Amino acid sequence: MELYFLGTNAGVPTLQRNVTSIGLRMLDERRALWLFDCGEGTQHQILSSPLKLSKLEKIFITHLHGDHVFGLPGLLSSRAYQGGTTPLTVYGPPGTERMIITTMELSQSRLNYDLNIVEHTGGVVFEDDSFVVEAALLEHRIDSYGYRVTEKDRPGSLDPAKLTAYGLKPGPLFGRLKRGETISLDSGQTLRPEDVLGAPKRGMVITILGDTRPCSNVQPLAQDADVLVHEATFMHDLAATAHEYYHSTSTEAAEAARAANVGQLILTHFSSRYKDEEQLQPLLEEAQSIFPNTRLADEHQLIPVIHREQSASLSD
């Protein structure tokens, strides 16, 4: 899996940064794209990225402030013209459906794919054989949610030596064992998957928070995550301002990452007062003094999601 930041600015776009949208690209897992938030200009950002709207499967909205949702109507309409024919589901807080349906009806937009809208107030918002997505309320001026994406553990790899010992050769039986099925051999012996599979492969955990100031739901959402994406609207010298406007500082984001024992912290949602990369460096350094494995979200850069244990070894 890979994260791709389509926008990292708070409130309004600047010449250097667009407003919030984050892509989660799943290559081996399901050949799909998920988006988290869709600020104005997101579809234009996608044109300059390796992401494809035709692969877009789900959009998770953290909250209904404009810098997180004003790009939705255009993106939903454009998807129909860019090869998107498969169903698309949008998850968001109450009011998401009214906003989308009203815009589409008034603009007489027509979609050639099934659009499903799921409003929620937290809890498990999606689950299938491969993933669970949970949401919890954060602390912002309007209802804002964080999402925890958990990839379910996958079966371990087949052990060639064990397969040979049982007289098995490559073929359909390999696939059945990999899928967790028990098979019968020509000898009459029963072979269970655990007889020839290695240890299960732990799935990834990715936590992406909406706008928030420090609150009690951050830690359970982020606990032991491989990657935590956390807003850092201000440096900590503006902690009072951050609190007043229901945002977090880079120090508070780092403290949350440390408390939750995450693998990597990615800071995003930067105030426009920080004009460029040079002015963002103090935010990064402030966070790294508390949680060393921190990076700034860079727009138009793929960030591979790696296991927490690997992150720890790389930062040592």
XYZ file of C-alpha atoms in Angstrom:
316
model
C 0.000 0.000 0.000
C 1.078 3.548 -0.664
C -0.068 6.959 0.548
C -0.218 9.847 -1.908
C -0.897 13.373 -0.678
C -2.944 15.418 -3.133
C -3.244 18.386 -0.783
C -1.605 19.352 2.500
C -2.721 22.911 3.226
C -5.260 24.051 5.810
C -8.218 26.261 4.978
C -7.371 27.571 1.524
C -4.992 26.519 -1.251
C -1.765 28.384 -1.901
C 0.525 28.492 -4.925
C 2.636 25.823 -3.242
C 0.023 23.525 -1.691
C -3.545 22.424 -2.327
C -6.183 21.742 0.331
C -6.684 18.355 1.909
C -6.986 15.057 0.082
C -5.058 11.839 0.661
C -4.966 8.816 -1.619
C -4.406 5.272 -0.367
C -3.327 3.149 -3.295
C -3.656 -0.603 -2.878
C -1.596 -2.429 -5.462
C -1.428 -6.073 -4.432
C -4.366 -6.009 -2.027
C -7.265 -5.090 -4.343
C -5.955 -2.956 -7.234
C -8.003 -0.048 -5.939
C -7.751 3.557 -4.788
C -9.329 4.988 -1.653
C -9.482 8.734 -0.963
C -9.623 10.452 2.396
C -11.246 13.871 1.994
C -11.644 15.719 -1.268
C -10.817 19.407 -1.041
C -11.337 21.803 -3.927
C -9.016 21.028 -6.835
C -8.495 17.363 -5.933
C -9.469 16.150 -9.399
C -6.951 18.553 -10.921
C -4.248 17.236 -8.585
C -5.083 13.691 -9.655
C -4.355 14.636 -13.276
C -0.745 15.254 -12.259
C -0.489 12.010 -10.278
C -0.213 8.259 -10.930
C -3.679 7.812 -9.403
C -6.617 6.905 -11.621
C -10.250 7.836 -10.968
C -11.312 4.650 -12.741
C -9.743 2.717 -9.843
C -11.444 4.828 -7.168
C -13.498 2.555 -4.934
C -14.175 4.489 -1.731
C -14.021 8.042 -0.374
C -13.896 8.631 3.376
C -14.838 12.144 4.485
C -13.553 13.270 7.871
C -15.793 16.345 8.193
C -17.785 18.786 6.114
C -15.609 21.895 6.192
C -15.085 23.182 2.666
C -11.354 22.572 2.483
C -12.131 18.865 2.897
C -15.211 18.437 0.651
C -15.562 21.181 -1.969
C -13.844 18.992 -4.543
C -16.421 16.205 -4.293
C -19.026 17.343 -6.877
C -16.471 17.886 -9.608
C -14.590 14.674 -8.891
C -17.751 12.551 -8.821
C -18.853 14.018 -12.146
C -15.453 13.734 -13.800
C -15.063 10.110 -12.780
C -17.843 9.237 -15.210
C -15.765 10.723 -18.048
C -12.512 9.026 -17.029
C -13.478 5.389 -17.292
C -15.103 5.041 -13.891
C -18.019 2.649 -14.279
C -17.685 0.521 -11.148
C -19.655 1.374 -7.977
C -18.273 4.056 -5.678
C -19.088 4.495 -1.992
C -18.696 7.735 -0.038
C -18.544 7.490 3.765
C -19.001 10.571 5.905
C -20.706 12.222 8.866
C -24.417 13.121 8.859
C -25.049 15.742 6.183
C -22.778 14.120 3.595
C -25.684 12.713 1.599
C -27.637 15.983 1.589
C -24.592 17.923 0.399
C -23.824 15.503 -2.449
C -27.393 14.882 -3.619
C -28.317 18.578 -3.541
C -25.273 19.535 -5.601
C -25.806 16.768 -8.137
C -29.511 17.518 -8.542
C -29.100 21.280 -8.911
C -26.303 20.873 -11.445
C -28.235 18.104 -13.251
C -25.155 15.914 -13.092
C -25.590 12.360 -14.366
C -23.399 9.484 -13.302
C -22.943 6.267 -15.233
C -21.989 4.323 -12.117
C -23.690 3.435 -8.864
C -22.967 5.988 -6.134
C -23.581 4.813 -2.582
C -23.469 7.219 0.353
C -23.011 5.871 3.875
C -23.429 8.299 6.761
C -22.036 7.266 10.124
C -21.393 8.470 13.659
C -18.400 6.261 14.303
C -17.763 2.565 14.863
C -17.068 0.030 12.114
C -18.047 1.738 8.868
C -16.764 -0.919 6.459
C -15.581 -4.517 6.616
C -14.900 -7.256 4.107
C -12.600 -10.289 3.939
C -9.498 -8.105 3.702
C -10.090 -4.838 5.589
C -11.846 -3.238 8.521
C -12.353 0.536 8.647
C -13.303 2.085 11.979
C -14.137 5.708 12.742
C -14.254 7.727 15.958
C -15.285 11.284 16.741
C -12.518 13.813 17.269
C -12.693 17.335 18.710
C -13.267 20.070 16.141
C -15.699 22.950 15.526
C -18.007 20.549 13.703
C -18.174 16.768 13.894
C -14.851 15.486 12.610
C -13.787 11.854 12.470
C -10.589 9.893 12.367
C -10.328 6.621 10.438
C -8.387 3.490 11.319
C -7.819 1.166 8.353
C -6.815 -2.346 9.407
C -5.706 -4.873 6.846
C -6.570 -8.340 8.083
C -3.724 -10.800 8.530
C -2.973 -12.828 5.432
C -1.941 -16.492 5.192
C 1.769 -17.183 5.307
C 3.760 -18.311 2.294
C 3.817 -21.924 1.188
C 6.960 -23.726 2.341
C 8.566 -25.381 -0.728
C 10.476 -27.936 1.347
C 7.334 -29.084 3.155
C 5.394 -29.280 -0.092
C 8.113 -31.440 -1.632
C 8.142 -33.688 1.420
C 4.434 -34.356 0.843
C 5.082 -35.061 -2.836
C 3.167 -32.014 -4.033
C 3.966 -30.246 -7.274
C 2.812 -26.766 -8.402
C -0.843 -26.794 -9.367
C -4.395 -26.124 -8.217
C -3.787 -27.756 -4.824
C -1.329 -24.988 -3.974
C -4.067 -22.415 -4.403
C -6.514 -24.361 -2.268
C -4.003 -24.639 0.563
C -3.219 -20.936 0.282
C -6.930 -20.152 0.592
C -7.080 -22.108 3.846
C -8.649 -25.304 2.507
C -7.799 -28.792 3.775
C -7.016 -31.215 0.939
C -6.765 -34.966 0.499
C -3.628 -36.427 -1.094
C -3.539 -39.412 -3.449
C -2.125 -41.420 -0.553
C -5.317 -40.779 1.366
C -3.549 -38.492 3.792
C -5.266 -35.286 4.846
C -3.186 -32.113 4.526
C -4.098 -28.969 6.436
C -2.910 -25.499 5.372
C -0.999 -25.024 8.637
C 1.068 -28.120 7.745
C 2.720 -26.329 4.821
C 2.200 -22.599 5.431
C 4.533 -20.240 7.245
C 3.418 -17.807 9.915
C 0.548 -15.476 8.949
C 1.588 -12.118 7.510
C 0.456 -9.280 9.720
C -1.715 -6.746 7.937
C -0.986 -3.033 7.914
C -2.735 -0.476 10.114
C -3.112 3.086 8.832
C -4.693 5.869 10.878
C -5.794 9.076 9.160
C -7.237 11.781 11.379
C -9.474 14.667 10.443
C -9.043 18.124 11.933
C -8.800 17.926 15.700
C -7.234 19.278 18.811
C -5.885 16.697 21.292
C -8.695 14.450 22.543
C -9.265 11.027 24.068
C -10.194 9.218 20.831
C -6.859 9.880 19.123
C -4.968 7.161 20.991
C -7.346 4.230 20.391
C -7.544 5.173 16.711
C -3.756 5.342 16.424
C -2.642 2.617 18.846
C 0.187 0.549 17.318
C -0.586 1.838 13.821
C 2.101 1.411 11.203
C 1.417 4.958 9.976
C -0.367 7.854 11.650
C -1.378 10.844 9.513
C -1.997 13.734 11.908
C -2.717 17.381 11.316
C -0.066 19.876 12.447
C -1.631 23.183 11.572
C 0.716 25.244 13.776
C 4.021 25.154 15.587
C 3.720 24.863 19.337
C 4.405 28.555 19.952
C 0.848 29.006 18.640
C -0.650 26.330 20.892
C -3.262 28.758 22.245
C -4.349 29.631 18.708
C -4.474 25.954 17.761
C -6.677 25.188 20.748
C -8.983 28.121 20.035
C -9.537 26.969 16.455
C -9.727 23.251 17.326
C -6.455 22.276 15.690
C -3.206 20.635 16.779
C 0.424 21.671 16.849
C 3.362 19.647 15.590
C 4.332 18.968 19.211
C 0.864 17.632 20.025
C 0.902 15.387 16.956
C 4.275 13.961 17.986
C 3.098 13.393 21.547
C 0.096 11.486 20.194
C 2.344 9.326 18.004
C 4.639 8.525 20.912
C 1.755 7.677 23.257
C 0.160 5.383 20.664
C 3.424 3.603 19.782
C 3.019 4.124 16.035
C 5.620 3.253 13.460
C 5.729 6.485 11.477
C 4.127 9.894 11.881
C 3.244 11.990 8.831
C 2.361 15.629 9.448
C -0.091 17.462 7.186
C -2.729 20.254 7.105
C -0.294 23.151 7.420
C -1.323 26.747 8.034
C -0.788 29.139 5.118
C 1.542 31.167 7.332
C 4.190 28.530 6.553
C 4.820 29.426 2.947
C 7.300 26.827 1.749
C 9.419 23.828 2.680
C 11.965 25.987 4.476
C 9.320 27.480 6.758
C 7.894 24.013 7.454
C 11.233 22.619 8.641
C 10.836 23.989 12.191
C 7.533 22.096 12.505
C 9.306 18.920 11.461
C 12.220 19.470 13.825
C 9.857 20.261 16.687
C 7.996 16.976 16.149
C 11.160 14.930 15.612
C 12.527 16.071 18.960
C 9.650 14.092 20.522
C 8.991 11.400 17.926
C 12.050 10.916 15.658
C 10.338 8.920 12.910
C 8.314 11.882 11.680
C 8.106 13.303 8.181
C 6.237 16.074 6.444
C 3.600 15.112 3.911
C 4.928 16.062 0.480
C 2.375 16.616 -2.242
C 2.760 14.414 -5.313
C 5.034 11.930 -3.587
C 4.231 8.261 -3.007
C 4.986 7.102 0.521
C 5.156 3.300 0.909
C 3.385 1.963 3.975
C 5.746 -0.320 5.884
C 5.330 -2.327 9.056
C 5.942 -0.603 12.356
C 8.863 -2.924 13.119
C 10.583 -1.956 9.878
C 9.998 1.727 10.615
C 11.681 1.312 13.983
C 14.742 -0.355 12.459
C 15.056 2.331 9.786
C 14.916 5.119 12.371
C 17.533 3.511 14.641
